[in-house]
CSV table of C-alpha atoms and ligand atoms in Angstrom, one decimal:
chain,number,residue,atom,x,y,z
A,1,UNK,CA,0.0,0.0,0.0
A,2,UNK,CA,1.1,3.3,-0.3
A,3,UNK,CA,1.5,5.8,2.4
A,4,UNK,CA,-1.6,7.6,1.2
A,5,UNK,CA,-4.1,4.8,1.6
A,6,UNK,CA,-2.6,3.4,5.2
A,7,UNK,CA,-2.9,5.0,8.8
A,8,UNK,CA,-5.6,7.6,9.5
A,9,UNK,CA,-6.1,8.6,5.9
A,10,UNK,CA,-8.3,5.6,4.8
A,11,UNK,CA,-12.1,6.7,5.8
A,12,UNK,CA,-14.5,4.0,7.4
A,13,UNK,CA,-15.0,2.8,10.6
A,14,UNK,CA,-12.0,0.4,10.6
A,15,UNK,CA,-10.1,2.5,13.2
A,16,UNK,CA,-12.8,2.9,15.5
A,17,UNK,CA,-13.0,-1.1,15.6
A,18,UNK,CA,-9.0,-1.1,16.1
A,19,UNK,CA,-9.2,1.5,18.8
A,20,UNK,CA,-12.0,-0.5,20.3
A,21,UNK,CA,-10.4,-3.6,20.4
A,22,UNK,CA,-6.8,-1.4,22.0
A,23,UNK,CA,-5.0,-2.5,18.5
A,24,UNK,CA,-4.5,1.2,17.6
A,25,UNK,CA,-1.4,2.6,19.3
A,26,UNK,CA,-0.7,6.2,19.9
A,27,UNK,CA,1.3,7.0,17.2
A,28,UNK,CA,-1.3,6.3,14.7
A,29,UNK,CA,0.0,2.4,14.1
A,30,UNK,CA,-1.7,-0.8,14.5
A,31,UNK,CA,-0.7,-4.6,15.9
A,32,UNK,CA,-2.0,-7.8,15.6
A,33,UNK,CA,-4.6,-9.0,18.4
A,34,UNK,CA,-2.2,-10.8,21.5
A,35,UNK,CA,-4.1,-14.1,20.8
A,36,UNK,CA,-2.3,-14.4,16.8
A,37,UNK,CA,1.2,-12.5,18.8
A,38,UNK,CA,0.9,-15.5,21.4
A,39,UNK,CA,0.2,-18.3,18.9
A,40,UNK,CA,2.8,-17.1,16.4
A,41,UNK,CA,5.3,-16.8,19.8
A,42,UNK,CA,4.1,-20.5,20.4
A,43,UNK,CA,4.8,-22.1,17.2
A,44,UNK,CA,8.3,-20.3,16.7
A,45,UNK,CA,9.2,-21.3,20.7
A,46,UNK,CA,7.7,-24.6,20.5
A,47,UNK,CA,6.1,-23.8,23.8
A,48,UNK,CA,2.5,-25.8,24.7
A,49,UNK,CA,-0.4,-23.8,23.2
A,50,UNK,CA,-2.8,-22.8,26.1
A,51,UNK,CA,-3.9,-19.1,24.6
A,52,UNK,CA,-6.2,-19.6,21.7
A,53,UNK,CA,-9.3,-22.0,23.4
A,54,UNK,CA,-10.1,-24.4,20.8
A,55,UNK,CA,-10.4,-28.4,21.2
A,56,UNK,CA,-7.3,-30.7,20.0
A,57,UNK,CA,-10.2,-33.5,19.8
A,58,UNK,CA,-12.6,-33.3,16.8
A,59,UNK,CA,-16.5,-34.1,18.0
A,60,UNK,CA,-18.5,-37.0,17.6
A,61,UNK,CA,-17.8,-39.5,14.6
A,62,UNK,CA,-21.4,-39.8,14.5
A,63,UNK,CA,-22.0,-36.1,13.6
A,64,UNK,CA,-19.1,-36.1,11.6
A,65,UNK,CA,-20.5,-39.0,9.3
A,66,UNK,CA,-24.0,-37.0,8.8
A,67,UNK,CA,-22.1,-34.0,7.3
A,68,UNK,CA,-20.4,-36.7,5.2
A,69,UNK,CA,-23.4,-37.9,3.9
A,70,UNK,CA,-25.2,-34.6,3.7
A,71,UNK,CA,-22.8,-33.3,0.7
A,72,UNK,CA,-23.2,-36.7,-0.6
A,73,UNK,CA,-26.7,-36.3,-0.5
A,74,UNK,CA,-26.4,-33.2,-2.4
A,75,UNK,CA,-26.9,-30.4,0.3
A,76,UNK,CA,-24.5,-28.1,-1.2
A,77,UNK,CA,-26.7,-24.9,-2.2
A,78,UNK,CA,-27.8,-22.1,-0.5
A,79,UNK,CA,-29.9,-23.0,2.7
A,80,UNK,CA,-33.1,-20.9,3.4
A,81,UNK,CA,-32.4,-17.8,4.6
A,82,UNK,CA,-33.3,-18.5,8.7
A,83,UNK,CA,-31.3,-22.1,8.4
A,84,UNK,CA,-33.1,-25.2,7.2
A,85,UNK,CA,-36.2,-26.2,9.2
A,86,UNK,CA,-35.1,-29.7,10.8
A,87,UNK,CA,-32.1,-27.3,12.3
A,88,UNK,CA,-34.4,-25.0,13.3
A,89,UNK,CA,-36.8,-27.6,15.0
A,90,UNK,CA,-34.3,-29.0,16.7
A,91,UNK,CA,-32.7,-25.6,18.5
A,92,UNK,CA,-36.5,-25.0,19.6
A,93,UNK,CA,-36.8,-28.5,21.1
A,94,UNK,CA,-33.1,-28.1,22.5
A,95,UNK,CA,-34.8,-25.1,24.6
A,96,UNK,CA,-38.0,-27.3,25.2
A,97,UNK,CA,-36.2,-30.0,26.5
A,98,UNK,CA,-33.8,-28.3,28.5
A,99,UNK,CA,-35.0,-25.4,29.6
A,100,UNK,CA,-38.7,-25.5,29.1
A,101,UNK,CA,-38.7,-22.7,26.6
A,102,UNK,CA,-41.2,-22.6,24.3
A,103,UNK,CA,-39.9,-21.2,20.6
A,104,UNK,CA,-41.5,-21.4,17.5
A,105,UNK,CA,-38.9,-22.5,14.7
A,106,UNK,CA,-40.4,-20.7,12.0
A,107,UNK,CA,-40.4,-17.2,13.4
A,108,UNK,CA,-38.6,-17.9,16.7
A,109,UNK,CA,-35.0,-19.1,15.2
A,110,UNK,CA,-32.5,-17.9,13.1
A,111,UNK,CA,-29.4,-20.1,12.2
A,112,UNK,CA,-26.4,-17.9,12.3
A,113,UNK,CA,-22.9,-18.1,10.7
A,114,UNK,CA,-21.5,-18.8,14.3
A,115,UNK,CA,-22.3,-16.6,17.5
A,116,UNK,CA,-20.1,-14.5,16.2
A,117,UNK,CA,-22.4,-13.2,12.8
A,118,UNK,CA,-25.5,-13.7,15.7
A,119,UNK,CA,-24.2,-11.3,18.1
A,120,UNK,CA,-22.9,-9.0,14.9
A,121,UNK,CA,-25.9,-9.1,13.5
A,122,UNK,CA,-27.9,-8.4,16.7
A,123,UNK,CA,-26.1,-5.2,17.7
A,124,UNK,CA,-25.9,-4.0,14.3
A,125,UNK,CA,-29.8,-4.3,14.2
A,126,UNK,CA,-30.2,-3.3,17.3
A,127,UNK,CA,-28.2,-0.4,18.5
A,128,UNK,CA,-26.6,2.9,17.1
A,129,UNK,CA,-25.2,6.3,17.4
A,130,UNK,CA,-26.6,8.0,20.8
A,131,UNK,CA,-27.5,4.0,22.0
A,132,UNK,CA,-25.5,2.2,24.6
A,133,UNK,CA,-24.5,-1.4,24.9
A,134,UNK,CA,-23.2,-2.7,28.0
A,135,UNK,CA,-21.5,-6.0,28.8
A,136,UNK,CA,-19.7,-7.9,31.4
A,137,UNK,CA,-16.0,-6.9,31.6
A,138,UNK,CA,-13.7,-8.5,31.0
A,139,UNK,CA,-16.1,-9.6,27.4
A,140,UNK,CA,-15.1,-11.4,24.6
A,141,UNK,CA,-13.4,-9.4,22.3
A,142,UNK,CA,-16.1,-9.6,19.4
A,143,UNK,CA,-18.8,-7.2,21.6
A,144,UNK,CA,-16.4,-4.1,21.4
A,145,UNK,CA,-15.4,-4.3,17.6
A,146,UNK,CA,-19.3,-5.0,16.9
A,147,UNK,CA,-20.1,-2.1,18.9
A,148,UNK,CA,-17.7,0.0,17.5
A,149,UNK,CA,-19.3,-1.1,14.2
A,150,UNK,CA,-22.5,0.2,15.0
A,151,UNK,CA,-21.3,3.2,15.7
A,152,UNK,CA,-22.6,2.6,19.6
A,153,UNK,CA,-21.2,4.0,23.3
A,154,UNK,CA,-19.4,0.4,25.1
A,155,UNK,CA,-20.3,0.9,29.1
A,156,UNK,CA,-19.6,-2.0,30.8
A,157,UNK,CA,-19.8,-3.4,34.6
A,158,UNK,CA,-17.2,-5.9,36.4
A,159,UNK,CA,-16.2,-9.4,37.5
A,160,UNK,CA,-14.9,-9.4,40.5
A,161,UNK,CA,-12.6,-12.1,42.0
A,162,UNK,CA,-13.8,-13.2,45.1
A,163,UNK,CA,-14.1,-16.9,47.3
A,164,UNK,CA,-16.7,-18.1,45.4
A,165,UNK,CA,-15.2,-17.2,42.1
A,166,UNK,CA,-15.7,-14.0,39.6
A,167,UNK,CA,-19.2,-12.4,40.9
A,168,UNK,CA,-20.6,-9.6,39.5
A,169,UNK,CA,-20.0,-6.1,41.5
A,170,UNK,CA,-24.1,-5.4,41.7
A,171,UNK,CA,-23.4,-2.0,43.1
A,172,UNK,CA,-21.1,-1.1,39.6
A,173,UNK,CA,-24.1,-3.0,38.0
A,174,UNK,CA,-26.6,-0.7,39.0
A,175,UNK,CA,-24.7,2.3,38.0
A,176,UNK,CA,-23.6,1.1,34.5
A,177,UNK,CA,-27.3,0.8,33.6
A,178,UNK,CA,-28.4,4.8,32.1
A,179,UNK,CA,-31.8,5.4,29.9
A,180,UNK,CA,-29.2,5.2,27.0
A,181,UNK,CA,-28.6,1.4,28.1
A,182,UNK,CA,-30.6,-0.1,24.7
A,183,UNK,CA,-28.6,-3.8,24.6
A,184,UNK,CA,-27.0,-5.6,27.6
A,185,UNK,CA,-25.2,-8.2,26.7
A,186,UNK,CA,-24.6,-10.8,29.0
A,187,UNK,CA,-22.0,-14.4,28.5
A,188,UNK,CA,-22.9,-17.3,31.0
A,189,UNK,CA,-20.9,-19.3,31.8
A,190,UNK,CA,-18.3,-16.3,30.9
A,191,UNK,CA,-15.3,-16.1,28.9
A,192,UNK,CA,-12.4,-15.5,30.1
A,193,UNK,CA,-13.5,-16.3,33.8
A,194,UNK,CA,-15.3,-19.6,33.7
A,195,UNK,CA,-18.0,-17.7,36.2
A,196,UNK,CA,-21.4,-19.3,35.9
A,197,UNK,CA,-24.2,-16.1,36.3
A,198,UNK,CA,-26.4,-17.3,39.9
A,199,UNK,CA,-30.2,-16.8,39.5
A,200,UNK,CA,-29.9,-13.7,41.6
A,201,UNK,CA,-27.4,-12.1,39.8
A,202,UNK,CA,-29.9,-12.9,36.6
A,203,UNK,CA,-32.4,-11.7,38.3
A,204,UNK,CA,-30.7,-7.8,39.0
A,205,UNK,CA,-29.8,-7.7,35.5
A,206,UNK,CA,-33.6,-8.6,34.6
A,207,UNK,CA,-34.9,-6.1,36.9
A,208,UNK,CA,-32.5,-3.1,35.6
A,209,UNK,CA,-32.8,-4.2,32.0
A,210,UNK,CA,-36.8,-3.5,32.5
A,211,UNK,CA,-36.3,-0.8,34.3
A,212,UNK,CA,-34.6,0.9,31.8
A,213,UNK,CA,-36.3,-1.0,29.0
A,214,UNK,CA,-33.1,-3.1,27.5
A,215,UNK,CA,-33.2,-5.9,25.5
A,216,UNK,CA,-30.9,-8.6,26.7
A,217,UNK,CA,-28.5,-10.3,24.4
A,218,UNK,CA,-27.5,-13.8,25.7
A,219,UNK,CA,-24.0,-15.4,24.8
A,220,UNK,CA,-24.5,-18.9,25.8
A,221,UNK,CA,-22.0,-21.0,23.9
A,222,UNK,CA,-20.9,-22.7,27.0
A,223,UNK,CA,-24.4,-23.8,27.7
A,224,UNK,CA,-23.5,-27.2,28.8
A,225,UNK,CA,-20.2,-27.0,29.8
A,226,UNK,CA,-20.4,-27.1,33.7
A,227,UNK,CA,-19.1,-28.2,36.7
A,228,UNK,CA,-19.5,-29.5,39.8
A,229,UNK,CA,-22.5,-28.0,41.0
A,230,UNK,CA,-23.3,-25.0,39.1
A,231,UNK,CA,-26.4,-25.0,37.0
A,232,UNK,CA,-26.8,-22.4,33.7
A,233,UNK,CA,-29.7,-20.4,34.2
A,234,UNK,CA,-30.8,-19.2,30.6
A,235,UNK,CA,-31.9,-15.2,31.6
A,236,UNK,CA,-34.6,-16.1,29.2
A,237,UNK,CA,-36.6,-18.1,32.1
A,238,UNK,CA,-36.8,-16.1,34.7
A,239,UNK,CA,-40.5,-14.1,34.7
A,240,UNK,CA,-41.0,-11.7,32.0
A,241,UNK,CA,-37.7,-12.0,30.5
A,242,UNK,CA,-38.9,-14.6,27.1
A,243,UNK,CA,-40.4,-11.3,25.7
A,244,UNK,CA,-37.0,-8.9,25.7
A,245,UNK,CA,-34.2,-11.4,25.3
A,246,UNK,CA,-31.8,-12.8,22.3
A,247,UNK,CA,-30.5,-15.6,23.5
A,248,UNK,CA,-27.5,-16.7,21.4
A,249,UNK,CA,-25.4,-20.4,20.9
A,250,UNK,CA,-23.9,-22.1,18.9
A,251,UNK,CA,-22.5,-25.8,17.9
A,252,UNK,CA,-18.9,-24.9,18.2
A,253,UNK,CA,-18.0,-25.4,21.5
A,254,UNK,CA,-20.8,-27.6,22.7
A,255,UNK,CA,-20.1,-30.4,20.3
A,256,UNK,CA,-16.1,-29.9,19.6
A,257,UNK,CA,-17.4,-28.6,15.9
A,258,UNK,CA,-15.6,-25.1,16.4
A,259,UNK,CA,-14.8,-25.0,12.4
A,260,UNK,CA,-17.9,-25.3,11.5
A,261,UNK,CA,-19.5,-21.9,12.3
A,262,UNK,CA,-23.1,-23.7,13.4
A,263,UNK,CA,-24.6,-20.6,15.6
A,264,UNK,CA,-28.5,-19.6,16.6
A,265,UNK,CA,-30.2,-17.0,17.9
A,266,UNK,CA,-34.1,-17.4,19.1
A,267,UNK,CA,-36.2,-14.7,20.9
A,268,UNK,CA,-39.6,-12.5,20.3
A,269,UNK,CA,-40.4,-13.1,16.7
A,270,UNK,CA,-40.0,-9.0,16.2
A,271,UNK,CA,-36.5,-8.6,17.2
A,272,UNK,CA,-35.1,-11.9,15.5
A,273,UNK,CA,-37.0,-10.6,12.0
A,274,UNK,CA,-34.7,-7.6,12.9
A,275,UNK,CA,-31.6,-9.9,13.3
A,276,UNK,CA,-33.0,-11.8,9.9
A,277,UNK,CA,-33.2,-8.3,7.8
A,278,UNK,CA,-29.2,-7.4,9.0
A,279,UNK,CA,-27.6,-11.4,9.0
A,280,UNK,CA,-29.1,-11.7,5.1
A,281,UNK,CA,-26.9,-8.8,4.3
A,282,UNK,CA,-23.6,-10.6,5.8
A,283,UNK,CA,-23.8,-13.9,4.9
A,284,UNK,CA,-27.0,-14.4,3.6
A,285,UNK,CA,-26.4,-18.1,4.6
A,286,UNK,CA,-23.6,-20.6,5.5
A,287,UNK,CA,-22.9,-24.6,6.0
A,288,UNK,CA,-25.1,-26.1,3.9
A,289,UNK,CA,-24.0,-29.6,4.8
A,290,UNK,CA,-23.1,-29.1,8.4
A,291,UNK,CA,-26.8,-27.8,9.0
A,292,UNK,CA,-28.4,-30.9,9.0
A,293,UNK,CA,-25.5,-32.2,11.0
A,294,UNK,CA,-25.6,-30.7,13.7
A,295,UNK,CA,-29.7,-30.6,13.5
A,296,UNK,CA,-29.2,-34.6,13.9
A,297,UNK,CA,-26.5,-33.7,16.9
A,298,UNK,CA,-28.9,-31.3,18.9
A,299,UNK,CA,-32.1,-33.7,18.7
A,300,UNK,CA,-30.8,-37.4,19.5
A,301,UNK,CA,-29.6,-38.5,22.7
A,302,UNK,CA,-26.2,-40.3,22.1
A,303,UNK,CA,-24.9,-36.4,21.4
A,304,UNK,CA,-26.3,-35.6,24.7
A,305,UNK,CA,-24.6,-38.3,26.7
A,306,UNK,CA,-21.2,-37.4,24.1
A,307,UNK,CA,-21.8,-33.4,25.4
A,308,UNK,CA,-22.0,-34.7,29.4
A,309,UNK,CA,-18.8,-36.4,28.8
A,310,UNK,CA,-17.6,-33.8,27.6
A,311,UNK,CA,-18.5,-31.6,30.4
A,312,UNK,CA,-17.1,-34.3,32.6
A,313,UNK,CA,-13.6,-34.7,30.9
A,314,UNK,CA,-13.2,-30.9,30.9
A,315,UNK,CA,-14.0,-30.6,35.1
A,316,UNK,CA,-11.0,-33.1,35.3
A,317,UNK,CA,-8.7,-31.7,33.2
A,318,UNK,CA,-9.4,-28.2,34.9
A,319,UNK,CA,-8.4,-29.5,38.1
A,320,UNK,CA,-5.5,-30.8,36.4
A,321,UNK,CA,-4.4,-27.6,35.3
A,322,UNK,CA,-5.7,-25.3,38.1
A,323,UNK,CA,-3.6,-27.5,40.3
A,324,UNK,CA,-0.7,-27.3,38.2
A,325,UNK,CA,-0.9,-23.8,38.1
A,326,UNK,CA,-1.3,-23.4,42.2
A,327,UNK,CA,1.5,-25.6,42.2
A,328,UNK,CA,3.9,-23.5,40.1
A,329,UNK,CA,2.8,-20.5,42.9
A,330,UNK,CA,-0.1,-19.1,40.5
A,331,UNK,CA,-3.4,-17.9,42.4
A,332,UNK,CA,-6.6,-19.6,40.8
A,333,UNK,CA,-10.0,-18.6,40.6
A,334,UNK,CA,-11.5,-22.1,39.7
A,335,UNK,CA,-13.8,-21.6,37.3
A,336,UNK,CA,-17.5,-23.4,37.1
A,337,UNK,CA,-17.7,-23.8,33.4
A,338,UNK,CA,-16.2,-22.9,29.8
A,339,UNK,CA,-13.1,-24.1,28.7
A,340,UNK,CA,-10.6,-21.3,30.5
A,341,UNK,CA,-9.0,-20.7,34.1
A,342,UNK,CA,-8.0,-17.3,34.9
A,343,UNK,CA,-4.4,-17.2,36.9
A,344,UNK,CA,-3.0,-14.2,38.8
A,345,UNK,CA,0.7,-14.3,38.5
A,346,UNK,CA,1.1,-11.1,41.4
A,347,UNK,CA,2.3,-14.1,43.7
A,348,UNK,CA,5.5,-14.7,41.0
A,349,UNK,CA,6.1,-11.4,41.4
A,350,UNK,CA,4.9,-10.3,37.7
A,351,UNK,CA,2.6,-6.9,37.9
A,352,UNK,CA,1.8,-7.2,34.2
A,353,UNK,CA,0.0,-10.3,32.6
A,354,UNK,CA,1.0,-8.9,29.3
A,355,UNK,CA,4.9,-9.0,30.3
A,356,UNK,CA,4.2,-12.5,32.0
A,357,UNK,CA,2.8,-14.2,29.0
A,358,UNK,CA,5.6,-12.5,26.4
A,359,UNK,CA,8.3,-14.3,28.4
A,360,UNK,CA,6.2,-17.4,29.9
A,361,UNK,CA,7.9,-19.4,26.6
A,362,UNK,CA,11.5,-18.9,27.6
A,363,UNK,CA,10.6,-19.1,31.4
A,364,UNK,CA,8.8,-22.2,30.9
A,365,UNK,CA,7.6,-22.7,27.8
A,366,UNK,CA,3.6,-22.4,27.8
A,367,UNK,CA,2.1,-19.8,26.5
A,368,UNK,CA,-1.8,-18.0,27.4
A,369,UNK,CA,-3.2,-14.8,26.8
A,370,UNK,CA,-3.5,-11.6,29.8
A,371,UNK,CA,-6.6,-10.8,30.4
A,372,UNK,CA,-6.0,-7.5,29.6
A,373,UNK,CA,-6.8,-8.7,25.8
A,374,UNK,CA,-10.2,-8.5,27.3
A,375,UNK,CA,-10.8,-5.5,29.1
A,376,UNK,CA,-10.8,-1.9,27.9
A,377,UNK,CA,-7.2,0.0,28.9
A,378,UNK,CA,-7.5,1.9,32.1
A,379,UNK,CA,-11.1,0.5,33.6
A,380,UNK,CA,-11.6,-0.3,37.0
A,381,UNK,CA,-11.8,-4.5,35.9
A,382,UNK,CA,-8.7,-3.4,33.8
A,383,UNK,CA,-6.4,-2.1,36.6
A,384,UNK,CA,-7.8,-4.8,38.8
A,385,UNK,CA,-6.6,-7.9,36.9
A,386,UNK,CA,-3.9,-6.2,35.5
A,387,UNK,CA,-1.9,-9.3,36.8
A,388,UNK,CA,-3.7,-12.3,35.4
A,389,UNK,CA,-3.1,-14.6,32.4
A,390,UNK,CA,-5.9,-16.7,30.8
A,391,UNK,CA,-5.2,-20.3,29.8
A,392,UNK,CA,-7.3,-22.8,28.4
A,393,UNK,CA,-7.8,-26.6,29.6
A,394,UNK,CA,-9.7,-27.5,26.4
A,395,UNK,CA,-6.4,-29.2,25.4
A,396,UNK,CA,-5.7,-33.4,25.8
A,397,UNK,CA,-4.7,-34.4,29.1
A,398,UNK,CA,-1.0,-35.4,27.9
A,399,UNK,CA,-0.6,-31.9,26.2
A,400,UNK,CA,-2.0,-30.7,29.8
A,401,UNK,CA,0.2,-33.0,32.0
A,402,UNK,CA,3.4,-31.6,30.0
A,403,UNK,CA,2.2,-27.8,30.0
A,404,UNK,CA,2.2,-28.3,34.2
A,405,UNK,CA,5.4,-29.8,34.5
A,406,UNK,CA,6.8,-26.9,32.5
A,407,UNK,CA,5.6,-24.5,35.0
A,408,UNK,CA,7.0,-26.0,37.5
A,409,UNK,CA,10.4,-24.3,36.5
A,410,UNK,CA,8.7,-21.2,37.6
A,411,UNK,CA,8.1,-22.6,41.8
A,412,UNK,CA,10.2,-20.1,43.5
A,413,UNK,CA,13.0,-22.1,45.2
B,1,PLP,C1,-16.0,-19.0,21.1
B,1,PLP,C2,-17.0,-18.0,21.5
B,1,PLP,C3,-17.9,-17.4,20.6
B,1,PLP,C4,-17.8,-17.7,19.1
B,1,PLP,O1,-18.6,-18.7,18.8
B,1,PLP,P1,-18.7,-19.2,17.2
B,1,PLP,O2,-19.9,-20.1,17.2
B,1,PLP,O3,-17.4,-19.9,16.9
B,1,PLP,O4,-18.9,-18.0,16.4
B,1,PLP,C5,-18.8,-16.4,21.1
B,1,PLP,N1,-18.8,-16.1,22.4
B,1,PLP,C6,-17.9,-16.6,23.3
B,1,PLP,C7,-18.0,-16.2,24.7
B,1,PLP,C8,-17.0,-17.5,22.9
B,1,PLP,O5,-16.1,-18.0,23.7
C-alpha cells in the first residue's frame, strides 16, 4: 500500500474497531490481536499452546458421518435464509427440552454463521449512534469491535474475584445501567472467567434491563459446559424476561465442531426478523451440509450423553491444570464452566499479565493470553486484573500434563 491509503487517511470505521479492540497505538499504528502474537510466539518457541481456546479432539464420529453424507446427498446450495427447518426444529426442542422454553422454529430461530455473525448481526440491528450497549467486563473481544461497528457508546460493569469465584460487583451493575442502556449483553458461563451467572445475579440484571427498557443479548456458547455444581440459568426463564431477550449459541464449543461456524439466535419473533433483515446482508447463509448435521447432533440423545462427557472430561482436566498452576505458585479462581481458568501471576512477582505471557515461553515454555486482551485499557476490571493470564484446559490431558510440569520451572526455590 502506499503511504496515502494506510494509517488515519483511509475513511471507514475500521479505526474505530481497532481502537475498540486497544490495536491502535498512539502513534497512529496498528498490531496484531495478542491471541495471533501469542500463537505465532508459540509455534516459533515450541512452547505448549494454552492461549487460543479451541479443542485438540474433533466431535463426535457420529456427527461427523452426517455431514459426510449430507454433501453426498447433495446439500450443497444455498440453505433458506433462517437455516433449514429440521435445524431450526431441533434448537427450539433443545430449549424445550432443557430449559422449558417454548420457541416457535419458524419465526422464533435464526441459524447464524457462528455466535459470532448472531451477536454482529444483533447489535448491528439493534443499537446505534446516541445507544448504549453494555457487557460484562472482562467480554469477549467480538462485543467491542461490533459495537464500534454500529457506531454505539461500550459501558460495561465488572467481575470481580472473590471466594466463590468471579461475581458480578451489583453496586457497579446498577450504575452502568443509564436510559441510553438499549442492549446488555450478558455471556454465561463467561469467557475469560469460567464464572457461571447465579439466578440472583440474573435476576438484578432482569430487573434493571426493564427498568430501563433493554433488550438482553444472551451469549450462551458454553451452555452445557459445567461443573460441579453449578447449573446455567438461561436469563430467558426467569418471569418476563422470554419477551425482551436474544438468546445466542452455537454448535462450536458444545459439540467440539468449532470450524464449522453452526450458531442460533431465538427470541420475540420481532426482534429476531430484525436480526433476519441485518444477517441476510452478511452472509445471507452458511454450511449447507453441516446444518443438518448438527440438526441430527442437537435432537438425538447419544450427542447428549457425548456433550456430558464432555462436560465431565473438561472438570477433570481443569483440576489438572488449576492444580498445576497453584503448584507453580499461580493464584486460581476455579472456574465453574467454559473451557478457560483465569491465573494471577502477582504471587510470581509479575505486575503485568502482558509482560508474563511474552516471556512465559522462555521461562517455561507455555504460553496464554493476559486478560488485559479482554478488558478496555485503564477501567476499574482493567487495573484490577492487571496481573492475570488466561489459559485454556480444552487441550488433551498429555498436552496438559506436560504444560504443568513446564511451569514448574517457575516454583520459587
Ligand atoms: C467461542 C466464543 C464465541 C464464538 O462462537 P462461534 O460459534 O465460533 O462464532 C462467542 N462467544 C464466546 C464467549 C466464545 O467463547
Amino acid at each position: 500500500m502506499t503511504p496515502e491509503r494506510t494509517g488515519s487517511v483511509v475513511p471507514g470505521r475500521w479505526r474505530e474497531v481497532l481502537h475498540a479492540t486497544g490495536l491502535l497505538a498512539a502513534d497512529g499504528s496498528t498490531r496484531p490481536t495478542i491471541f495471533a502474537e501469542m500463537s505465532a510466539l508459540a509455534a516459533s518457541t515450541g512452547a505448549v499452546n494454552l492461549g487460543q481456546g479451541f479443542p485438540d479432539v474433533d466431535g463426535p464420529d457420529a456427527v461427523k458421518r452426517a455431514a459426510i453424507q449430507a454433501i453426498a446427498d447433495g446439500h450443497n446450495q444455498y440453505p433458506p435464509g433462517s437455516g433449514i427447518a429440521p435445524l431450526r426444529a431441533a434448537v427450539a426442542g433443545h430449549q424445550q427440552r432443557y430449559y422449558g422454553l417454548e420457541v416457535d422454529p419458524d419465526t422464533e430461530v435464526l441459524i447464524t454463521t457462528g455466535a459470532t455473525e448472531a451477536l454482529a448481526a444483533t447489535v448491528l440491528a439493534l443499537a446505534g449512534p446516541g445507544d448504549e450497549v453494555l457487557t460484562l467486563e472482562p467480554f469477549y473481544d467480538s462485543y467491542a469491535a461490533v459495537i464500534a461497528l454500529a457506531g454505539a457508546r461500550h459501558t460495561t460493569a465488572p467481575l470481580s474475584p472473590g471466594a466463590d469465584g468471579f461475581r458480578l460487583d451489583q453496586a457497579a451493575l446498577r450504575a452502568a445501567f443509564t436510559d441510553r442502556t438499549r442492549l446488555v449483553i450478558l455471556n454465561t458461563p463467561h469467557n475469560p472467567t469460567g464464572a457461571v451467572l447465579t439466578r440472583a445475579e440474573l435476576e438484578l440484571v432482569a430487573q434493571l434491563a426493564t427498568a430501563h427498557d433493554a433488550i438482553v443479548v444472551t451469549d450462551e456458547v458454553y451452555e452445557h459446559l459445567v461443573f460441579d455444581s453449578a447449573t446455567h440459568v438461561p436469563v430467558a426463564t426467569l418471569p418476563g424476561m422470554a419477551d425482551r431477550t436474544l438468546t445466542i449459541s452455537s454448535a462450536g464449543k458444545t459439540f467440539s465442531f468449532t470450524g464449522w461456524k453452526i450458531g442460533w439466535i431465538s427470541g420475540p419473533a420481532p426482534l429476531v426478523e430484525a436480526v433476519r433483515t441485518v444477517k441476510q446482508f452478511l452472509t445471507y447463509v452458511s454450511g449447507a451440509p453441516f446444518q443438518p448435521a448438527i440438526a441430527v447432533a442437537l435432537a438425538d440423545d447419544d450427542s447428549d450423553t457425548w456433550v456430558r462427557g464432555l462436560a465431565a472430561s473438561l472438570s477433570a482436566r481443569r483440576d489438572l491444570l488449576c492444580n498445576g498452576l497453584e503448584r507453580a505458585g499461580f493464584a486460581v479462581v476455579r472456574p465453574q464452566g467454559t473451557y478457560f481458568v483465569v491465573a494471577d501471576g502477582a504471587p510470581l512477582g509479575f505486575d503485568d499479565g502482558a509482560a508474563l505471557c511474552r516471556r512465559l515461553p522462555e521461562l517455561a515454555g507455555v504460553v496464554g493470553v493476559p486478560v488485559s486482551a479482554f478488558t478496555r485499557a485503564g477501567s476499574p476490571a482493567d487495573v484490577a486484573l492487571r496481573s492475570t493470564v488466561r489459559f485454556t484446559f480444552v487441550k488433551r490431558e498429555s498436552v496438559l500434563r506436560e504444560a504443568v510440569d513446564r511451569l514448574g520451572a517457575l516454583r520459587p526455590a
